[in-house]
mmCIF file of C-alpha atoms in Angstrom:
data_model
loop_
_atom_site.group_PDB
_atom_site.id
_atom_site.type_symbol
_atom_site.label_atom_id
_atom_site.label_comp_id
_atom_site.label_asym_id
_atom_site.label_seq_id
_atom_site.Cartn_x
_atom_site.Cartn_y
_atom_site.Cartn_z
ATOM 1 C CA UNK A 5 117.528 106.278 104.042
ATOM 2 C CA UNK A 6 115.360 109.500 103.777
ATOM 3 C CA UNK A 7 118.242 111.678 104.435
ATOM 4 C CA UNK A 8 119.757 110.190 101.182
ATOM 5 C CA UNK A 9 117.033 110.345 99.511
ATOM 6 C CA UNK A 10 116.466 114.090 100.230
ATOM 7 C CA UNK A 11 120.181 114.266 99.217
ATOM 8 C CA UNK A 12 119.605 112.242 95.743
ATOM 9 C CA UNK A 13 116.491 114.218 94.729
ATOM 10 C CA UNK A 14 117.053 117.209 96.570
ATOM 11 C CA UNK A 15 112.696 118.036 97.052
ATOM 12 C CA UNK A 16 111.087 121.459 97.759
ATOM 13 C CA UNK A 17 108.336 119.807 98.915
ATOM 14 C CA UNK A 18 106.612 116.261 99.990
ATOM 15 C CA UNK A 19 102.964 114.991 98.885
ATOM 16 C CA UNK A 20 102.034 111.516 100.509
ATOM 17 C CA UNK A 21 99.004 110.016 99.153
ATOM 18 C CA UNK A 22 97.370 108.310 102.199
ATOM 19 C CA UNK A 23 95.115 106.084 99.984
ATOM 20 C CA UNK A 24 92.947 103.607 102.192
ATOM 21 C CA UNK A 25 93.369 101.028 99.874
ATOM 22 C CA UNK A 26 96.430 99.853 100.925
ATOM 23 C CA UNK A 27 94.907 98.721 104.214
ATOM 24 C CA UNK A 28 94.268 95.346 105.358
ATOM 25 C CA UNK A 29 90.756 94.435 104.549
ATOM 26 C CA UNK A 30 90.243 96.918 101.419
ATOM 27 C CA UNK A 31 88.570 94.517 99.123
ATOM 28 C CA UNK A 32 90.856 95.992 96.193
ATOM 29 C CA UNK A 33 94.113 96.749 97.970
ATOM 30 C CA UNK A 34 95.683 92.724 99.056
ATOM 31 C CA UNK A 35 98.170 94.166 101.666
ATOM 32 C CA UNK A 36 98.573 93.789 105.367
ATOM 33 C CA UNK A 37 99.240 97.246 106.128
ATOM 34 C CA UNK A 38 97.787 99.050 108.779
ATOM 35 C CA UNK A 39 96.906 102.248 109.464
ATOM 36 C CA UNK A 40 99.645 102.888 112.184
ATOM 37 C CA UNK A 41 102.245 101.399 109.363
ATOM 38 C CA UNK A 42 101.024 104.166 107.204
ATOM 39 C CA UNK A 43 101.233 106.831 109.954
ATOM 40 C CA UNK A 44 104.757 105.593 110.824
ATOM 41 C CA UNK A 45 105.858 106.681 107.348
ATOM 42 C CA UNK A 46 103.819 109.743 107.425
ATOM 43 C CA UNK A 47 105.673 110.499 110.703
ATOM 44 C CA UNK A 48 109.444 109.523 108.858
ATOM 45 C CA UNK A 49 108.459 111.826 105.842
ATOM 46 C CA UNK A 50 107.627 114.445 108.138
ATOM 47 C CA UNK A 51 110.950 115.170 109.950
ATOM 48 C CA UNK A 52 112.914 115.773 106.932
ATOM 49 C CA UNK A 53 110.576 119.501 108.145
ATOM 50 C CA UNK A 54 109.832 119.967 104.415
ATOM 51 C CA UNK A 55 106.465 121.557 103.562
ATOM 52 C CA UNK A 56 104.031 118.778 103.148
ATOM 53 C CA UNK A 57 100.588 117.909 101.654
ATOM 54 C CA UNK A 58 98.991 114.798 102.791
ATOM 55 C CA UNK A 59 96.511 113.029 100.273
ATOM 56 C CA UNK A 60 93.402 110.990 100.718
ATOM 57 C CA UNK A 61 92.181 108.704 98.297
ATOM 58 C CA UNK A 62 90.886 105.180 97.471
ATOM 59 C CA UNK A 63 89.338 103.330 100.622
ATOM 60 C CA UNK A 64 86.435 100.506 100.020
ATOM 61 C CA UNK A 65 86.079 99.642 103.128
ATOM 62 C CA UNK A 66 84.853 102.550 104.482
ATOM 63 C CA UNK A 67 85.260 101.776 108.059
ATOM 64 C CA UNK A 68 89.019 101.082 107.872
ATOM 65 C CA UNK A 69 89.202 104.571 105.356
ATOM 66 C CA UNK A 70 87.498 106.629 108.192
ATOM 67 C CA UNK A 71 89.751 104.642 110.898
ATOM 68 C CA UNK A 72 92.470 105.750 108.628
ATOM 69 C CA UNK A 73 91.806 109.271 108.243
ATOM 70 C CA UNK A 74 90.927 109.939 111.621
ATOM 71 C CA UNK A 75 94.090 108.576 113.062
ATOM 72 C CA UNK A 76 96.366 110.269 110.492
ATOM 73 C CA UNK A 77 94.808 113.513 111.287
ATOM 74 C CA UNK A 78 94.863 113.154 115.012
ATOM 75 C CA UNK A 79 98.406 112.320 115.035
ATOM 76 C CA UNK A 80 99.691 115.094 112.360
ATOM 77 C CA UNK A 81 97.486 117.673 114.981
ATOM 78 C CA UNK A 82 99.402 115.408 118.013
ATOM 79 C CA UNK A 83 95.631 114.787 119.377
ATOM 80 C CA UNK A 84 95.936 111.135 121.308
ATOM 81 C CA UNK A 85 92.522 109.212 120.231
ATOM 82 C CA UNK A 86 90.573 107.242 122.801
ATOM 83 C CA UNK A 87 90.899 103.224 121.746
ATOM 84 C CA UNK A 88 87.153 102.984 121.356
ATOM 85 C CA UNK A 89 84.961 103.652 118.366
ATOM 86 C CA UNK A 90 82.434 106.495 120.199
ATOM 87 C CA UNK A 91 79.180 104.591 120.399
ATOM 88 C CA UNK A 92 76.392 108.100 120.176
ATOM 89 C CA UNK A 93 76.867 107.554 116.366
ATOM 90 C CA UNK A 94 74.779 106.100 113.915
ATOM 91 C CA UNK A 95 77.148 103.618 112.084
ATOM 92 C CA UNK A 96 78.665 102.433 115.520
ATOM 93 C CA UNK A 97 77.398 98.637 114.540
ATOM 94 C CA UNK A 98 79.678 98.956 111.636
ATOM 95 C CA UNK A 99 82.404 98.662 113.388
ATOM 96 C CA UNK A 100 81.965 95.461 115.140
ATOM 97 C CA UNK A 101 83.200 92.890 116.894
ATOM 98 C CA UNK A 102 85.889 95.043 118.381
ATOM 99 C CA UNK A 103 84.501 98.591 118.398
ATOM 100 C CA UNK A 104 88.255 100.052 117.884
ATOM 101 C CA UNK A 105 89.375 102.633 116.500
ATOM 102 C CA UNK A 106 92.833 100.555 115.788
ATOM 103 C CA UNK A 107 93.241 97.910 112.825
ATOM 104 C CA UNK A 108 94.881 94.808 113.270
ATOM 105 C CA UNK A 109 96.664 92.773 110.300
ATOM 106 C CA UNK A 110 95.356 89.589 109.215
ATOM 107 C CA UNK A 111 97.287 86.130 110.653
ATOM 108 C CA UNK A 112 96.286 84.920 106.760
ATOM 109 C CA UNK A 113 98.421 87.187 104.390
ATOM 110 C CA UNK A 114 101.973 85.772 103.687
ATOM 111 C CA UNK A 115 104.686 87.883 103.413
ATOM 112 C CA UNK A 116 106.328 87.661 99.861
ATOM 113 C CA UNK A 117 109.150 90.121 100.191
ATOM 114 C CA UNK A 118 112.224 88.949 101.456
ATOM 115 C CA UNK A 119 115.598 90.358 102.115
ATOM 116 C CA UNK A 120 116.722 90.637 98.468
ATOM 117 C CA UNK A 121 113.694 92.277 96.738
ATOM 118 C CA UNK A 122 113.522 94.573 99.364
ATOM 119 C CA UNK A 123 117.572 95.842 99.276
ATOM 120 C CA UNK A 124 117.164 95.900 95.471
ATOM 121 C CA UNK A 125 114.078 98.476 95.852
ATOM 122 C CA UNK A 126 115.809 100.415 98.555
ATOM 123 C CA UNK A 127 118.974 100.520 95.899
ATOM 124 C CA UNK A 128 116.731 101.097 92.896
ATOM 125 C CA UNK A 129 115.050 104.762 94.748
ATOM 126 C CA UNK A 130 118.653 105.362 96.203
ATOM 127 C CA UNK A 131 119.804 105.229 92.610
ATOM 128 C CA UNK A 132 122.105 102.736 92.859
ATOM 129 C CA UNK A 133 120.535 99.911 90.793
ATOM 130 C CA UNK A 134 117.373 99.329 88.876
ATOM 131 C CA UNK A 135 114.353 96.732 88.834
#
């Protein structure tokens, strides 16, 4: 899909806003993403090889933002991260009960796409159809 959508729209350039409110647990965001869902399409955006500028924003849960941002920036630099939080910091406690550096998603969010919606977006940005 990215190589027809770099055929469609034909961009110079990419800018991915990596807002942390899309994470699970962001008291304003309501998704289930994670932060290695985000990174995956960080990583897909990145092989088209077109210059790119990667954004940060939102993030009120500022544990899962710095999990976030630390991970994206230690994989676009191809750094591997240890699993565990470091514990000679001073907010180490606030990121109990599992000390990770890794986000899980919640059992308790239902997924309301299903097969349609999603082929009708995927149409709609491939130009094909519209919402």
């Amino acid at each position: 899909m990215l190589t027809t959508i770099l055929q469609l729209y034909k961009p110079e350039v990419c800018v991915i806003q990596c807002g942390a409110d899309a994470l699970v647990g962001d008291p304003l965001g309501g998704t289930n993403l994670t932060p290695a869902d985000l990174i995956d399409c960080v990583e897909f955006v990145l092989t088209s090889r077109l210059p790119t500028m990667l954004l940060g924003g939102g993030g009120y849960n500022f544990t899962n933002s710095s999990r976030l941002w630390t991970q994206l920036t230690a994989s676009c630099c191809a750094v591997p991260l240890p699993e565990d939080i470091p514990a000679d910091n001073s907010d180490f406690l606030k990121y109990g009960p599992d000390y990770s550096v890794h986000i899980k998603a919640s059992n308790f969010m239902k997924d309301h796409n299903n097969t349609e919606y999603l082929e009708l977006c995927a149409n709609t940005i491939e130009g094909k159809s519209y919402i």
